[in-house]
Coordinates of C-alpha atoms in Angstrom, one line a residue:
Chain A
M1 CA 0.3 0.1 -0.7
S2 CA 0.9 3.4 -0.6
S3 CA 1.6 5.9 1.0
S4 CA 0.4 8.4 -1.5
A5 CA -3.2 6.2 -2.1
F6 CA -6.4 9.0 -1.1
P7 CA -4.8 12.4 -0.8
L8 CA -7.5 15.3 0.0
A9 CA -8.1 17.6 -2.4
L10 CA -9.9 21.3 -2.4
N11 CA -12.5 21.3 -4.9
T12 CA -13.0 25.6 -5.3
G13 CA -16.4 25.4 -5.4
T14 CA -15.8 25.4 -0.9
T15 CA -13.8 28.6 -1.7
P16 CA -15.9 30.6 -3.9
N17 CA -14.3 34.0 -2.7
L18 CA -10.8 32.9 -3.4
D19 CA -9.6 33.6 -7.0
L20 CA -6.8 30.4 -7.9
R21 CA -3.8 32.3 -6.5
E22 CA -5.2 32.2 -3.1
A23 CA -7.5 28.2 -3.6
V24 CA -3.9 27.4 -4.0
E25 CA -1.7 29.4 -1.7
V26 CA -4.9 27.9 1.4
T27 CA -4.5 24.6 -0.7
A28 CA -0.7 24.0 -0.1
E29 CA -0.1 26.3 3.4
A30 CA -3.2 23.7 5.1
G31 CA -0.2 20.3 3.3
L32 CA -2.7 19.2 0.9
T33 CA -1.6 18.6 -2.3
H34 CA -4.5 18.5 -5.0
I35 CA -7.2 20.6 -6.1
G36 CA -10.2 20.8 -8.7
P37 CA -10.2 24.3 -9.7
W38 CA -13.2 25.3 -11.7
R39 CA -12.8 26.4 -15.1
H40 CA -13.2 30.3 -14.7
L41 CA -10.9 30.0 -11.9
L42 CA -8.3 29.3 -15.0
E43 CA -9.7 32.4 -17.3
G44 CA -9.1 34.4 -14.3
A45 CA -5.7 34.0 -13.7
G46 CA -4.9 34.8 -16.6
G47 CA -5.6 31.0 -18.7
A48 CA -4.6 27.9 -18.2
E49 CA -1.1 27.4 -19.4
T50 CA -0.7 30.2 -17.0
A51 CA -3.2 28.1 -14.5
A52 CA -0.1 25.0 -15.1
K53 CA 2.1 27.4 -13.7
I54 CA 0.9 28.4 -10.2
I55 CA -1.0 24.7 -9.5
A56 CA 3.4 23.2 -9.8
G57 CA 4.5 26.5 -8.9
A58 CA 2.9 25.4 -5.0
G59 CA 3.5 22.1 -5.5
L60 CA 0.6 21.5 -6.6
K61 CA -1.6 18.2 -8.8
A62 CA -4.4 19.1 -10.4
S63 CA -7.4 16.4 -9.3
T64 CA -10.1 17.7 -12.0
L65 CA -11.1 19.6 -14.2
C66 CA -14.6 21.5 -13.0
R67 CA -16.4 21.4 -16.0
G68 CA -17.4 20.8 -19.2
G69 CA -21.6 19.5 -19.9
F70 CA -24.2 21.3 -20.3
L71 CA -25.3 19.1 -23.8
T72 CA -29.1 18.9 -24.0
A73 CA -29.8 22.4 -26.0
T74 CA -32.0 21.0 -28.6
E75 CA -31.2 23.9 -31.3
P76 CA -27.8 23.6 -33.6
E77 CA -25.9 26.1 -32.8
A78 CA -26.8 25.9 -29.0
R79 CA -25.0 22.7 -29.1
A80 CA -22.3 23.9 -31.3
A81 CA -21.1 26.2 -29.0
A82 CA -21.6 23.5 -26.1
L83 CA -19.4 21.0 -27.7
E84 CA -17.0 24.0 -28.3
S85 CA -16.9 24.8 -24.8
N86 CA -16.6 21.1 -23.6
R87 CA -13.9 20.5 -26.2
A88 CA -11.9 23.8 -25.0
A89 CA -12.4 22.7 -21.0
I90 CA -10.4 19.1 -22.7
R91 CA -7.2 21.3 -23.4
E92 CA -7.4 23.3 -20.0
A93 CA -8.0 19.8 -18.3
A94 CA -4.7 18.7 -20.4
T95 CA -3.2 21.3 -20.1
I96 CA -3.3 21.7 -16.4
G97 CA -2.3 18.4 -16.1
T98 CA -5.6 16.7 -15.6
D99 CA -7.2 13.9 -16.8
S100 CA -10.6 14.0 -15.6
L101 CA -13.2 16.6 -16.6
I102 CA -15.9 16.5 -14.7
M103 CA -19.3 16.6 -16.7
V104 CA -22.8 18.3 -15.5
V105 CA -25.0 16.7 -18.5
G106 CA -27.8 19.9 -18.2
G107 CA -31.1 20.1 -17.8
L108 CA -34.9 19.9 -20.4
P109 CA -34.4 22.2 -21.8
A110 CA -38.1 23.8 -20.4
A111 CA -35.6 24.8 -17.4
A112 CA -32.9 26.9 -18.9
H113 CA -34.2 29.4 -18.3
V114 CA -33.7 28.9 -14.7
L115 CA -29.2 29.0 -15.6
G116 CA -29.6 31.9 -17.3
G117 CA -30.1 30.2 -21.1
E118 CA -32.6 30.1 -23.9
G119 CA -34.6 27.1 -25.1
D120 CA -38.0 26.1 -25.3
R121 CA -40.0 26.9 -22.4
G122 CA -42.8 23.6 -23.3
D123 CA -39.5 20.7 -24.4
K124 CA -40.3 18.3 -20.5
D125 CA -39.2 15.7 -22.1
I126 CA -36.4 14.0 -20.2
A127 CA -35.7 10.8 -22.3
A128 CA -34.9 13.0 -25.7
A129 CA -32.6 15.2 -23.0
R130 CA -30.7 12.0 -21.9
A131 CA -30.3 11.0 -26.0
R132 CA -29.0 14.4 -26.6
V133 CA -26.0 13.7 -24.1
G134 CA -25.3 10.1 -25.4
D135 CA -24.9 12.1 -28.9
G136 CA -22.9 14.9 -27.2
L137 CA -20.7 12.7 -25.5
A138 CA -20.1 10.1 -28.5
D139 CA -19.0 13.5 -30.8
L140 CA -17.1 14.7 -28.4
V141 CA -14.9 11.0 -27.8
P142 CA -12.3 11.7 -30.3
Y143 CA -10.9 15.1 -29.2
A144 CA -11.1 13.6 -25.6
Q145 CA -8.5 11.1 -26.8
E146 CA -6.5 12.8 -28.7
H147 CA -6.0 14.9 -25.6
G148 CA -5.6 12.1 -23.1
V149 CA -8.3 13.4 -21.2
R150 CA -11.2 11.7 -19.5
L151 CA -15.2 12.5 -20.1
V152 CA -16.1 12.1 -16.3
L153 CA -21.0 11.6 -15.7
E154 CA -20.7 13.3 -13.2
P155 CA -24.5 11.8 -11.9
L156 CA -26.6 14.7 -10.0
H157 CA -29.1 14.5 -6.6
P158 CA -32.9 14.5 -8.6
M159 CA -33.0 17.1 -7.1
Y160 CA -31.6 19.0 -10.1
A161 CA -32.8 17.0 -12.7
A162 CA -35.0 19.7 -14.5
D163 CA -32.4 22.6 -14.2
R164 CA -28.5 20.8 -14.3
A165 CA -28.7 17.0 -14.6
V166 CA -31.2 14.8 -16.7
L167 CA -29.1 12.4 -15.5
S168 CA -28.5 11.9 -11.8
T169 CA -28.4 8.3 -11.3
L170 CA -24.2 5.8 -11.5
G171 CA -26.7 3.2 -12.9
Q172 CA -27.9 5.8 -15.6
A173 CA -24.9 7.2 -15.8
L174 CA -22.8 3.6 -16.4
D175 CA -25.5 2.8 -18.9
M176 CA -25.3 6.1 -20.8
A177 CA -20.8 5.3 -20.8
A178 CA -21.2 1.7 -21.5
G179 CA -21.0 2.6 -25.6
L180 CA -18.1 4.0 -25.2
P181 CA -14.5 3.5 -24.5
A182 CA -14.2 3.1 -21.1
D183 CA -10.5 5.5 -21.2
A184 CA -12.4 8.2 -22.2
V185 CA -15.1 8.6 -20.6
A186 CA -16.1 7.8 -17.1
V187 CA -18.0 8.8 -14.0
V188 CA -17.8 10.5 -10.2
V189 CA -18.8 9.5 -7.0
D190 CA -20.3 12.7 -5.3
T191 CA -21.7 10.8 -1.9
F192 CA -23.9 14.1 -2.1
H193 CA -25.4 13.4 -5.2
V194 CA -26.0 9.5 -4.4
Y195 CA -25.9 8.1 -0.6
W196 CA -29.8 7.7 -0.5
D197 CA -29.2 5.6 -4.1
P198 CA -30.5 1.6 -3.9
Q199 CA -28.4 0.8 -6.2
V200 CA -25.5 2.4 -5.1
R201 CA -23.2 -1.0 -3.3
E202 CA -23.9 -2.4 -6.6
Q203 CA -23.4 0.6 -9.2
I204 CA -20.0 1.6 -7.2
A205 CA -18.8 -1.4 -7.5
R206 CA -19.7 -1.8 -11.3
A207 CA -18.0 1.3 -12.2
G208 CA -14.9 -0.6 -10.5
A209 CA -15.4 -3.4 -12.8
E210 CA -15.6 -1.0 -16.0
G211 CA -12.3 0.8 -15.1
R212 CA -14.9 3.8 -14.9
L213 CA -14.3 5.2 -11.3
A214 CA -12.7 8.4 -12.0
S215 CA -13.1 10.2 -8.7
Y216 CA -14.8 10.0 -5.5
Q217 CA -16.0 13.6 -3.8
V218 CA -17.1 14.0 -0.2
C219 CA -19.8 16.2 1.1
D220 CA -22.7 16.0 3.7
F221 CA -26.8 16.2 2.9
N222 CA -27.6 19.3 4.6
L223 CA -31.1 19.5 5.7
P224 CA -33.1 21.4 5.8
I225 CA -31.9 22.1 2.7
A226 CA -30.8 25.4 1.6
A227 CA -33.8 27.8 0.6
D228 CA -30.5 28.3 -2.5
A229 CA -31.2 24.3 -2.8
L230 CA -27.5 23.7 -4.2
K231 CA -26.6 25.0 -1.4
S232 CA -27.7 21.8 0.4
R233 CA -24.0 20.8 0.6
G234 CA -22.2 20.6 4.5
M235 CA -18.9 20.0 5.4
M236 CA -18.8 15.7 6.2
G237 CA -20.0 15.0 9.7
D238 CA -22.6 17.8 9.8
G239 CA -25.7 15.8 8.1
Y240 CA -26.6 12.8 6.8
I241 CA -24.6 11.1 4.9
D242 CA -22.7 7.1 6.0
F243 CA -18.9 7.7 4.8
A244 CA -18.9 4.4 6.4
S245 CA -20.2 2.5 4.2
L246 CA -20.1 4.6 0.9
S247 CA -16.5 4.9 1.0
T248 CA -15.5 1.4 1.6
W249 CA -17.8 0.2 -1.4
T250 CA -15.2 3.4 -3.3
A251 CA -12.0 1.6 -2.4
Q252 CA -13.5 -2.0 -2.4
A253 CA -14.3 -0.9 -5.9
G254 CA -9.8 -0.1 -6.4
Y255 CA -10.2 3.6 -6.5
T256 CA -7.1 5.1 -4.7
G257 CA -7.3 8.1 -6.4
P258 CA -7.5 12.0 -4.5
V259 CA -10.9 12.7 -2.7
E260 CA -12.3 16.3 -3.1
V261 CA -13.8 18.6 -0.8
E262 CA -16.6 20.6 -2.9
I263 CA -19.3 22.3 -1.0
F264 CA -21.7 24.5 -1.6
N265 CA -22.7 25.7 1.3
Q266 CA -22.8 29.5 2.0
E267 CA -21.9 29.1 5.9
V268 CA -19.0 27.5 4.9
N269 CA -18.6 29.7 1.9
D270 CA -18.0 32.6 3.5
Q271 CA -15.5 31.3 6.4
D272 CA -12.4 32.0 6.6
P273 CA -10.6 29.7 3.9
R274 CA -8.6 28.4 6.9
L275 CA -10.3 27.1 8.7
T276 CA -12.4 25.4 6.2
L277 CA -8.9 23.8 5.3
A278 CA -8.7 22.3 8.8
T279 CA -12.4 21.3 9.3
M280 CA -11.6 19.7 6.5
K281 CA -9.3 17.5 6.8
E282 CA -9.9 16.8 10.6
R283 CA -13.0 15.2 9.3
Y284 CA -11.9 14.1 6.4
V285 CA -9.3 12.3 9.1
Q286 CA -12.1 11.0 11.8
L287 CA -15.4 10.0 9.1
V288 CA -13.6 9.1 5.4
L289 CA -10.5 8.3 5.4
P290 CA -10.7 5.4 7.7
H291 CA -12.8 3.7 6.4
L292 CA -11.0 3.7 2.7
E293 CA -7.9 2.6 4.2
S294 CA -9.6 -0.2 5.6
A295 CA -11.6 -1.1 2.9
R296 CA -8.1 -1.8 0.9
A297 CA -7.0 -3.0 3.4
G298 CA -9.2 -6.0 2.9
A299 CA -10.0 -5.7 -0.9
P300 CA -8.2 -8.4 -1.6
A301 CA -9.1 -10.9 1.2
E302 CA -12.5 -10.5 1.1
T303 CA -12.1 -9.8 -2.7
A304 CA -10.7 -13.2 -2.8
A305 CA -13.4 -15.0 0.0
G306 CA -16.6 -13.6 -1.5
V307 CA -16.7 -12.6 -4.8
Chain B
M1 CA -64.2 1.2 -22.3
S2 CA -66.0 2.8 -19.1
S3 CA -66.7 6.5 -18.7
S4 CA -65.8 6.5 -14.6
A5 CA -62.8 5.7 -15.8
F6 CA -59.9 8.2 -14.1
P7 CA -61.9 10.4 -12.3
L8 CA -60.0 13.4 -10.9
A9 CA -59.7 13.4 -6.7
L10 CA -59.0 16.1 -4.0
N11 CA -56.3 15.7 -2.0
T12 CA -56.3 17.2 1.4
G13 CA -52.5 18.3 1.2
T14 CA -53.6 20.4 -1.7
T15 CA -56.6 22.9 0.3
P16 CA -54.7 22.3 3.8
N17 CA -57.5 25.3 5.8
L18 CA -60.0 22.7 5.1
D19 CA -61.4 21.1 7.3
L20 CA -62.9 17.3 6.3
R21 CA -66.6 18.9 5.6
E22 CA -65.8 22.0 3.9
A23 CA -63.3 20.1 1.7
V24 CA -65.9 17.6 0.7
E25 CA -68.7 20.0 -0.1
V26 CA -65.8 22.2 -1.9
T27 CA -64.7 18.7 -4.4
A28 CA -68.9 17.9 -4.4
E29 CA -69.4 21.2 -5.9
A30 CA -66.3 21.1 -8.7
G31 CA -68.3 18.0 -9.7
L32 CA -65.1 15.8 -8.2
T33 CA -66.5 12.2 -7.2
H34 CA -63.2 11.6 -4.7
I35 CA -61.7 12.7 -2.2
G36 CA -58.1 11.6 -0.3
P37 CA -58.7 13.1 3.2
W38 CA -55.6 12.8 5.9
R39 CA -55.8 11.2 8.9
H40 CA -55.7 14.6 11.2
L41 CA -58.4 15.4 9.1
L42 CA -61.1 12.3 10.4
E43 CA -60.0 12.7 13.8
G44 CA -61.1 16.6 13.2
A45 CA -64.2 15.3 12.1
G46 CA -64.9 13.2 15.2
G47 CA -63.6 10.0 13.9
A48 CA -63.2 7.1 10.9
E49 CA -67.1 6.8 10.9
T50 CA -69.2 10.3 10.8
A51 CA -65.4 11.2 8.0
A52 CA -67.0 8.1 5.9
K53 CA -71.0 9.8 6.9
I54 CA -69.6 13.3 5.1
I55 CA -67.6 11.6 2.6
A56 CA -70.4 9.1 2.1
G57 CA -73.3 12.0 2.4
A58 CA -72.0 14.5 -0.3
G59 CA -72.5 11.6 -3.2
L60 CA -68.7 11.0 -2.3
K61 CA -65.9 8.5 -2.7
A62 CA -62.8 7.9 -0.8
S63 CA -59.6 7.5 -3.2
T64 CA -56.9 6.6 -0.4
L65 CA -56.7 7.6 3.1
C66 CA -53.1 9.5 3.8
R67 CA -51.5 8.1 5.6
G68 CA -48.8 5.6 7.5
G69 CA -46.1 4.6 7.4
F70 CA -43.1 5.7 9.7
L71 CA -41.8 2.6 10.5
T72 CA -37.7 3.7 11.0
A73 CA -37.2 4.1 14.5
T74 CA -34.8 1.1 16.1
E75 CA -36.1 1.4 19.8
P76 CA -38.9 -1.2 20.2
E77 CA -41.0 1.4 22.4
A78 CA -40.7 3.4 19.5
R79 CA -42.0 0.9 16.7
A80 CA -44.8 -0.9 18.8
A81 CA -45.6 3.1 19.2
A82 CA -45.7 3.3 14.8
L83 CA -47.4 -0.2 14.8
E84 CA -50.0 0.7 16.4
S85 CA -50.7 3.9 14.3
N86 CA -50.5 2.0 11.7
R87 CA -53.5 -0.5 13.0
A88 CA -55.2 2.6 13.6
A89 CA -54.6 3.9 10.5
I90 CA -56.0 0.2 8.4
R91 CA -59.3 0.3 10.3
E92 CA -59.9 4.5 9.5
A93 CA -59.0 3.0 6.0
A94 CA -61.8 0.8 5.9
T95 CA -64.3 3.0 7.8
I96 CA -64.3 5.3 5.0
G97 CA -64.2 3.5 2.2
T98 CA -60.4 3.1 0.4
D99 CA -58.3 -0.3 0.1
S100 CA -56.1 2.6 0.2
L101 CA -53.7 3.2 2.5
I102 CA -50.4 5.6 1.6
M103 CA -47.4 4.6 3.4
V104 CA -44.6 7.1 4.2
V105 CA -41.9 5.2 5.0
G106 CA -39.8 7.4 7.3
G107 CA -36.1 8.6 7.6
L108 CA -33.0 7.8 9.1
P109 CA -33.5 7.8 12.8
A110 CA -30.1 10.8 12.5
A111 CA -32.8 12.3 11.0
A112 CA -36.3 12.4 13.4
H113 CA -36.0 14.9 15.0
V114 CA -36.4 17.4 12.5
L115 CA -39.6 15.6 11.7
G116 CA -39.8 16.5 15.9
G117 CA -39.3 13.3 17.1
E118 CA -37.1 11.3 18.5
G119 CA -34.0 8.8 17.6
D120 CA -30.6 8.1 17.4
R121 CA -28.4 11.7 15.9
G122 CA -25.9 9.4 15.3
D123 CA -27.8 6.1 12.8
K124 CA -27.9 7.1 9.3
D125 CA -27.2 3.9 7.9
I126 CA -30.2 3.7 5.2
A127 CA -29.5 0.4 4.5
A128 CA -30.5 -0.6 8.2
A129 CA -33.3 1.6 8.4
R130 CA -35.1 -0.4 5.1
A131 CA -34.4 -3.5 6.5
R132 CA -36.2 -2.3 9.3
V133 CA -38.9 -0.5 7.0
G134 CA -39.5 -4.6 5.2
D135 CA -40.0 -6.3 9.2
G136 CA -42.7 -3.6 9.4
L137 CA -44.4 -4.1 6.6
A138 CA -44.2 -7.8 7.2
D139 CA -46.0 -7.2 11.3
L140 CA -48.8 -5.4 9.4
V141 CA -49.7 -7.9 6.7
P142 CA -53.0 -9.7 7.7
Y143 CA -53.9 -7.2 9.5
A144 CA -54.4 -5.2 6.8
Q145 CA -55.9 -8.1 4.9
E146 CA -58.6 -8.8 8.0
H147 CA -59.3 -5.0 6.5
G148 CA -59.3 -6.0 3.1
V149 CA -57.0 -2.4 2.6
R150 CA -53.6 -2.4 0.7
L151 CA -50.4 -0.7 1.9
V152 CA -49.6 1.5 -0.6
L153 CA -46.2 2.4 -0.4
E154 CA -45.1 5.9 -1.8
P155 CA -41.2 6.6 -2.8
L156 CA -40.7 10.0 -2.4
H157 CA -38.1 12.7 -4.3
P158 CA -34.4 11.4 -3.3
M159 CA -34.8 15.1 -1.5
Y160 CA -36.9 13.4 1.4
A161 CA -34.2 10.7 1.7
A162 CA -32.7 11.2 4.7
D163 CA -36.1 12.8 6.2
R164 CA -39.2 11.0 5.2
A165 CA -38.6 7.8 3.5
V166 CA -35.7 6.0 2.9
L167 CA -38.2 4.3 -0.1
S168 CA -37.0 7.1 -3.2
T169 CA -38.1 4.7 -6.4
L170 CA -40.6 2.8 -7.5
G171 CA -38.5 0.2 -8.6
Q172 CA -37.6 -0.1 -4.8
A173 CA -41.0 -0.1 -3.4
L174 CA -41.4 -3.4 -6.1
D175 CA -38.5 -4.7 -4.7
M176 CA -39.5 -4.1 -0.8
A177 CA -43.1 -5.7 -1.6
A178 CA -42.1 -9.1 -3.5
G179 CA -41.8 -11.0 -0.9
L180 CA -45.6 -9.7 0.0
P181 CA -48.7 -10.2 -1.2
A182 CA -50.1 -8.3 -3.5
D183 CA -53.4 -8.4 -2.0
A184 CA -51.9 -6.4 0.9
V185 CA -49.0 -4.4 -0.4
A186 CA -49.0 -1.7 -3.5
V187 CA -47.0 0.5 -4.8
V188 CA -48.5 4.6 -5.9
V189 CA -46.9 5.9 -9.0
D190 CA -47.1 10.0 -7.7
T191 CA -45.0 11.8 -10.5
F192 CA -42.8 14.6 -8.3
H193 CA -41.7 11.9 -6.8
V194 CA -41.2 9.9 -9.9
Y195 CA -40.8 12.2 -13.3
W196 CA -36.7 11.8 -13.0
D197 CA -36.4 8.1 -11.9
P198 CA -34.4 6.6 -15.2
Q199 CA -36.3 3.2 -15.0
V200 CA -39.3 4.7 -14.2
R201 CA -41.1 3.6 -18.0
E202 CA -40.0 0.0 -16.3
Q203 CA -40.7 0.2 -13.0
I204 CA -44.5 2.0 -14.0
A205 CA -45.1 -1.0 -16.0
R206 CA -43.8 -3.7 -13.6
A207 CA -46.0 -1.9 -11.3
G208 CA -49.2 -2.8 -13.6
A209 CA -48.0 -6.4 -14.6
E210 CA -47.4 -7.5 -11.0
G211 CA -50.9 -6.7 -10.2
R212 CA -49.4 -4.1 -7.8
L213 CA -50.3 -0.4 -8.6
A214 CA -53.3 1.6 -6.0
S215 CA -52.4 5.0 -7.1
Y216 CA -51.3 7.8 -9.5
Q217 CA -51.3 11.2 -8.2
V218 CA -50.2 14.2 -10.2
C219 CA -48.8 17.4 -9.4
D220 CA -46.0 19.6 -10.5
F221 CA -42.5 19.6 -10.1
N222 CA -41.5 23.2 -9.5
L223 CA -37.9 25.6 -9.6
P224 CA -37.5 27.3 -8.3
I225 CA -37.4 24.5 -5.0
A226 CA -39.1 26.2 -2.6
A227 CA -37.8 27.7 1.2
D228 CA -39.4 25.3 2.8
A229 CA -38.1 21.8 0.6
L230 CA -41.7 20.2 1.1
K231 CA -43.6 22.8 -0.7
S232 CA -42.1 22.8 -4.2
R233 CA -44.5 20.9 -5.8
G234 CA -47.1 21.9 -8.0
M235 CA -50.2 23.3 -10.0
M236 CA -49.9 20.6 -13.6
G237 CA -48.7 22.8 -15.9
D238 CA -46.4 24.9 -13.8
G239 CA -43.2 22.9 -13.7
Y240 CA -41.1 20.4 -15.6
I241 CA -43.2 17.5 -15.6
D242 CA -43.7 15.8 -19.0
F243 CA -47.5 14.6 -17.8
A244 CA -47.9 13.1 -21.2
S245 CA -45.1 10.2 -21.3
L246 CA -45.9 9.9 -16.9
S247 CA -49.7 8.9 -17.7
T248 CA -49.6 7.2 -20.4
W249 CA -47.3 4.5 -19.9
T250 CA -49.3 4.5 -16.1
A251 CA -52.8 3.8 -18.3
Q252 CA -50.7 1.5 -20.5
A253 CA -50.1 -0.5 -17.5
G254 CA -53.5 -1.1 -16.8
Y255 CA -54.4 1.4 -14.5
T256 CA -58.2 3.1 -14.1
G257 CA -58.6 4.5 -10.9
P258 CA -58.8 7.5 -9.5
V259 CA -55.9 10.4 -9.9
E260 CA -55.0 12.2 -6.7
V261 CA -54.6 15.8 -7.8
E262 CA -51.7 16.6 -3.8
I263 CA -49.8 20.1 -4.0
F264 CA -48.2 21.6 -0.9
N265 CA -47.2 24.8 -2.2
Q266 CA -47.9 27.9 -0.2
E267 CA -50.1 30.1 -3.2
V268 CA -51.7 27.2 -4.3
N269 CA -52.3 26.5 -0.1
D270 CA -53.1 29.4 0.5
Q271 CA -55.3 30.6 -1.7
D272 CA -59.5 30.7 -2.7
P273 CA -59.9 25.8 -2.6
R274 CA -62.5 27.0 -5.3
L275 CA -60.5 28.5 -7.0
T276 CA -57.4 25.7 -6.7
L277 CA -60.2 23.3 -7.4
A278 CA -61.8 25.0 -11.0
T279 CA -57.7 25.6 -12.2
M280 CA -56.6 21.8 -11.3
K281 CA -60.8 19.7 -13.8
E282 CA -58.8 22.6 -16.1
R283 CA -55.0 21.6 -15.9
Y284 CA -56.4 17.9 -14.9
V285 CA -58.3 17.8 -18.5
Q286 CA -55.8 19.0 -21.3
L287 CA -52.8 18.0 -20.0
V288 CA -52.9 14.2 -17.8
L289 CA -56.4 13.6 -19.5
P290 CA -56.5 13.0 -22.7
H291 CA -53.0 10.4 -22.4
L292 CA -54.3 9.0 -19.8
E293 CA -57.9 7.8 -22.2
S294 CA -55.9 7.3 -25.8
A295 CA -53.5 5.3 -23.8
R296 CA -57.0 2.7 -22.8
A297 CA -58.3 2.4 -25.7
G298 CA -54.8 1.9 -27.8
A299 CA -52.7 -0.1 -24.8
P300 CA -54.2 -2.9 -26.6
A301 CA -53.5 -2.9 -30.1
E302 CA -50.0 -1.8 -28.9
T303 CA -49.5 -4.2 -27.0
A304 CA -50.9 -7.2 -29.5
A305 CA -47.7 -5.0 -31.9
G306 CA -45.1 -4.3 -29.6
V307 CA -44.8 -7.0 -26.8

């Protein structure tokens, strides 16, 4: 077992008031080795090449790039623009040195206005929207492969099915990926989004078996749901998620990579980022890492005995 | 085809400011034939027998009784109390003349405090909570059968998985019902809760094939999610649900019973109930009923051709 398994990583969604340089600084100060930036931070830093230098200059590695996707538009121009934006994101991921581009696939045309886009207010056909995501992914696969980047599908909690992602479960994401090569299309397990899923254990195992388990992101599910529903994510331990089970299953599926913490939560987002990083580390060591490590240690024996 | 298929029904959750007598009155005035009351309205009316007279006296029938469930407690006393409450609900359902007791199965012990209960703040084991639901249902089956009442499992939207229902999908509900007789355990399709589910079409068909499709409830999924997330339900047409598809699949599965409208929404709940009933009827005739009727008319032909 390598001591470099399961490095904790800051997803910059957790520290939205910091620019890339500041986020890198607090991450390195906290002794972390990985950071998962959002694209607008790259732009704010003057582009992906400068961003790559900032990240590497602090001795960090990029765990993921957030985010591509939004492939559900119906109009040809909007679809072409979405594909072009995804190609740019693929280049940026390669430039900052991560092979994982997180993909939030997009919602219904009827709900596009919720995020400031244009759509067809009458188009509520969720099956058709999913089919367009599949088509868009297939279009992007060769470009992703050329750049050594995987399109990492993120099933989002069903509360975001209408406006953000018509992809709601790991099983559905793996079904969508099934016809596409595993070096180009993978999935991320985000505890907030999948903890409720009765099939989550089997589907995490399937993701591992299919070589598509590209990222593990942890945060809690808080109640009550925040007035801005997007901000219901919480620090691990503050909500209702069973991190022991999910972490065990993720490690048993063979995952050993970075573990990102991505928390949209007004209180967490507004507080001193150094406090956030300190709490993240503490909760990670208490609630997540022990289960990853013991499952990894036990996995071969269990596999031999049970499968 | 009988003209009595698919009668529209008021679920009294839509008119929370009315007592049973008032709710019955506006329902009958609107020309509806069915009402689905909540239990506290029966209590407010002086008990189930008086409630039965009020409902029948206005020429109405009870489509369902809402609700039993909450079977996830761990402590023996709390479990015994929950079972006793469900037995009372079964008797009440039989007394008001419905064979459908809607079951909201309960959330995690860790979140029991959210609804004012007691639980174990550390118990976040969702798989164990589900197993306790299965045990509780098995306990209740003989009593339900004696009274000619079915326990109608309601998978709730995953946004309520922590505090209200560890049962989140139709497939999961049917899996839970699988070992129990179909005359005692069934499921309800509530559009708000299931519209996002990638397996919803197949699982509605399965519910019909297994003889467990006991109720169809319609309302929309509004955005943004309300500050009180429970109140994000909307009048059909105001949100993002594709009623054409869901209604078609429900009728194709053989359902011909009442269609309840259950809307928790501050604006709808506060307005004149007569306006609510009028809008319900209009939207039902526009958006739901045509698809139920044409699927019912077309179902044999499609079955012959396609299956």
